Amino acid sequence: QKEVEQNSGPLSVPEGAIASLNCTYSDRGSQSFFWYRQYSGKSPELIMFIYSNGDKEDGRFTAQLNKASQYVSLLIRDSQPSDSATYLCAVNKNTGANSKLTFGKGITLSVRP
Amino acid sequence: GAVVSQHPSWVICKSGTSVKIECRSLDFQATTMFWYRQFPKQSLMLMATSNEGSKATYEQGVEKDKFLINHASLTLSTLTVTSAHPEDSSFYICSADSTSGGDTQYFGPGTRLTVL
């Protein structure tokens, strides 16, 4: 089982719809969870992080974490063509000096005008 | 806040030469800096983790003598690709983790290396 798994995609949604991006992780001891967006040819940029079970909202983005199910998701409301990118889920198993992220392969989102 | 820069943004070099890439945290001090490599249409692969003033920790399969990392200060880390070959052509991205707590990594814009 891969450490961080994301649906292979690509995912295509119409403009204005909700895009739902899912991610599962294998290490039950994982501490923190991140969603990054990466446009083609660019480096990743942080969208959100979440540490606790439940939902965390920031504008059109909502991250959801369920540690019991080892599942983290990202919802994008009112999707815009500018949201078209690859979304990377990242998990941090440790904190402090040994902190490092493990990334999923990413899922490509396409928002149709 | 939390801006990370990289220099150069792209470089083309001949096979056998060495290339140095700089990574700087501009508005914060970085406890740890990370170096990643990304091949086309693949995910990020962590190459090494570096802490200021100490030797870098390399991931399995990454040659430490080929990819030299120096973390001279809390705002600067460098990656030198020694004796570069065409198979080293890739997108190299650094990230930095703030000293102020938390484990969020902020990424630099990346350096695209092409070895001829």
PDB file of N, CA and C in Angstrom, chain A residues 7-21 76 79-81 83-85 87 107-113:
ATOM      1  N   ASN A   7      -6.733   9.599  -5.918  1.00  0.00           N
ATOM      2  CA  ASN A   7      -7.375   9.083  -7.129  1.00  0.00           C
ATOM      3  C   ASN A   7      -6.566   9.536  -8.338  1.00  0.00           C
ATOM      4  N   SER A   8      -6.455   8.633  -9.314  1.00  0.00           N
ATOM      5  CA  SER A   8      -5.566   8.926 -10.431  1.00  0.00           C
ATOM      6  C   SER A   8      -6.060  10.086 -11.294  1.00  0.00           C
ATOM      7  N   GLY A   9      -7.381  10.262 -11.339  1.00  0.00           N
ATOM      8  CA  GLY A   9      -7.912  11.349 -12.150  1.00  0.00           C
ATOM      9  C   GLY A   9      -7.684  11.099 -13.627  1.00  0.00           C
ATOM     10  N   PRO A  10      -7.747  12.117 -14.492  1.00  0.00           N
ATOM     11  CA  PRO A  10      -8.061  13.490 -14.119  1.00  0.00           C
ATOM     12  C   PRO A  10      -9.527  13.682 -13.745  1.00  0.00           C
ATOM     13  N   LEU A  11      -9.778  14.781 -13.069  1.00  0.00           N
ATOM     14  CA  LEU A  11     -11.119  15.119 -12.650  1.00  0.00           C
ATOM     15  C   LEU A  11     -11.565  16.356 -13.421  1.00  0.00           C
ATOM     16  N   SER A  12     -12.728  16.259 -14.026  1.00  0.00           N
ATOM     17  CA  SER A  12     -13.241  17.380 -14.797  1.00  0.00           C
ATOM     18  C   SER A  12     -14.592  17.798 -14.230  1.00  0.00           C
ATOM     19  N   VAL A  13     -14.743  19.086 -13.934  1.00  0.00           N
ATOM     20  CA  VAL A  13     -16.008  19.603 -13.415  1.00  0.00           C
ATOM     21  C   VAL A  13     -16.365  20.867 -14.179  1.00  0.00           C
ATOM     22  N   PRO A  14     -17.649  21.183 -14.259  1.00  0.00           N
ATOM     23  CA  PRO A  14     -18.033  22.443 -14.915  1.00  0.00           C
ATOM     24  C   PRO A  14     -17.806  23.619 -13.981  1.00  0.00           C
ATOM     25  N   GLU A  15     -17.610  24.762 -14.559  1.00  0.00           N
ATOM     26  CA  GLU A  15     -17.439  25.986 -13.772  1.00  0.00           C
ATOM     27  C   GLU A  15     -18.638  26.170 -12.837  1.00  0.00           C
ATOM     28  N   GLY A  16     -18.342  26.535 -11.592  1.00  0.00           N
ATOM     29  CA  GLY A  16     -19.389  26.747 -10.610  1.00  0.00           C
ATOM     30  C   GLY A  16     -19.725  25.525  -9.773  1.00  0.00           C
ATOM     31  N   ALA A  17     -19.251  24.357 -10.193  1.00  0.00           N
ATOM     32  CA  ALA A  17     -19.542  23.125  -9.461  1.00  0.00           C
ATOM     33  C   ALA A  17     -18.595  22.969  -8.271  1.00  0.00           C
ATOM     34  N   ILE A  18     -18.883  21.959  -7.456  1.00  0.00           N
ATOM     35  CA  ILE A  18     -17.982  21.609  -6.353  1.00  0.00           C
ATOM     36  C   ILE A  18     -17.046  20.501  -6.827  1.00  0.00           C
ATOM     37  N   ALA A  19     -15.767  20.723  -6.632  1.00  0.00           N
ATOM     38  CA  ALA A  19     -14.771  19.687  -6.943  1.00  0.00           C
ATOM     39  C   ALA A  19     -14.372  19.019  -5.641  1.00  0.00           C
ATOM     40  N   SER A  20     -14.382  17.715  -5.635  1.00  0.00           N
ATOM     41  CA  SER A  20     -14.033  16.945  -4.437  1.00  0.00           C
ATOM     42  C   SER A  20     -12.797  16.116  -4.708  1.00  0.00           C
ATOM     43  N   LEU A  21     -11.751  16.382  -3.952  1.00  0.00           N
ATOM     44  CA  LEU A  21     -10.469  15.695  -4.142  1.00  0.00           C
ATOM     45  C   LEU A  21     -10.185  14.862  -2.899  1.00  0.00           C
ATOM     46  N   ILE A  76     -13.584  22.127  -3.280  1.00  0.00           N
ATOM     47  CA  ILE A  76     -13.470  23.448  -3.868  1.00  0.00           C
ATOM     48  C   ILE A  76     -14.864  23.855  -4.344  1.00  0.00           C
ATOM     49  N   SER A  79     -16.182  26.221  -8.375  1.00  0.00           N
ATOM     50  CA  SER A  79     -14.930  26.010  -9.116  1.00  0.00           C
ATOM     51  C   SER A  79     -14.800  26.995 -10.271  1.00  0.00           C
ATOM     52  N   GLN A  80     -13.588  27.472 -10.455  1.00  0.00           N
ATOM     53  CA  GLN A  80     -13.277  28.419 -11.525  1.00  0.00           C
ATOM     54  C   GLN A  80     -12.237  27.810 -12.466  1.00  0.00           C
ATOM     55  N   PRO A  81     -12.223  28.230 -13.724  1.00  0.00           N
ATOM     56  CA  PRO A  81     -11.191  27.728 -14.637  1.00  0.00           C
ATOM     57  C   PRO A  81      -9.776  27.919 -14.091  1.00  0.00           C
ATOM     58  N   ASP A  83      -8.840  27.379 -11.231  1.00  0.00           N
ATOM     59  CA  ASP A  83      -8.542  26.298 -10.287  1.00  0.00           C
ATOM     60  C   ASP A  83      -7.956  25.070 -10.993  1.00  0.00           C
ATOM     61  N   SER A  84      -7.961  25.082 -12.311  1.00  0.00           N
ATOM     62  CA  SER A  84      -7.423  23.947 -13.072  1.00  0.00           C
ATOM     63  C   SER A  84      -5.929  23.814 -12.788  1.00  0.00           C
ATOM     64  N   ALA A  85      -5.560  22.707 -12.193  1.00  0.00           N
ATOM     65  CA  ALA A  85      -4.168  22.485 -11.760  1.00  0.00           C
ATOM     66  C   ALA A  85      -4.075  21.061 -11.237  1.00  0.00           C
ATOM     67  N   TYR A  87      -3.440  18.907  -7.881  1.00  0.00           N
ATOM     68  CA  TYR A  87      -3.553  19.083  -6.436  1.00  0.00           C
ATOM     69  C   TYR A  87      -2.829  17.936  -5.733  1.00  0.00           C
ATOM     70  N   ILE A 107      -3.621  14.819  -8.243  1.00  0.00           N
ATOM     71  CA  ILE A 107      -4.752  14.628  -9.147  1.00  0.00           C
ATOM     72  C   ILE A 107      -4.933  15.918  -9.943  1.00  0.00           C
ATOM     73  N   THR A 108      -5.109  15.742 -11.229  1.00  0.00           N
ATOM     74  CA  THR A 108      -5.271  16.904 -12.093  1.00  0.00           C
ATOM     75  C   THR A 108      -6.740  17.270 -12.196  1.00  0.00           C
ATOM     76  N   LEU A 109      -7.026  18.503 -11.877  1.00  0.00           N
ATOM     77  CA  LEU A 109      -8.392  19.023 -11.948  1.00  0.00           C
ATOM     78  C   LEU A 109      -8.520  19.938 -13.156  1.00  0.00           C
ATOM     79  N   SER A 110      -9.577  19.716 -13.912  1.00  0.00           N
ATOM     80  CA  SER A 110      -9.873  20.591 -15.036  1.00  0.00           C
ATOM     81  C   SER A 110     -11.272  21.168 -14.831  1.00  0.00           C
ATOM     82  N   VAL A 111     -11.368  22.490 -14.826  1.00  0.00           N
ATOM     83  CA  VAL A 111     -12.657  23.155 -14.655  1.00  0.00           C
ATOM     84  C   VAL A 111     -13.077  23.714 -16.006  1.00  0.00           C
ATOM     85  N   ARG A 112     -14.176  23.203 -16.515  1.00  0.00           N
ATOM     86  CA  ARG A 112     -14.658  23.576 -17.846  1.00  0.00           C
ATOM     87  C   ARG A 112     -15.479  24.863 -17.775  1.00  0.00           C
ATOM     88  N   PRO A 113     -15.135  25.851 -18.625  1.00  0.00           N
ATOM     89  CA  PRO A 113     -15.911  27.115 -18.611  1.00  0.00           C
ATOM     90  C   PRO A 113     -17.360  26.874 -19.051  1.00  0.00           C
TER      91      PRO A 113
END
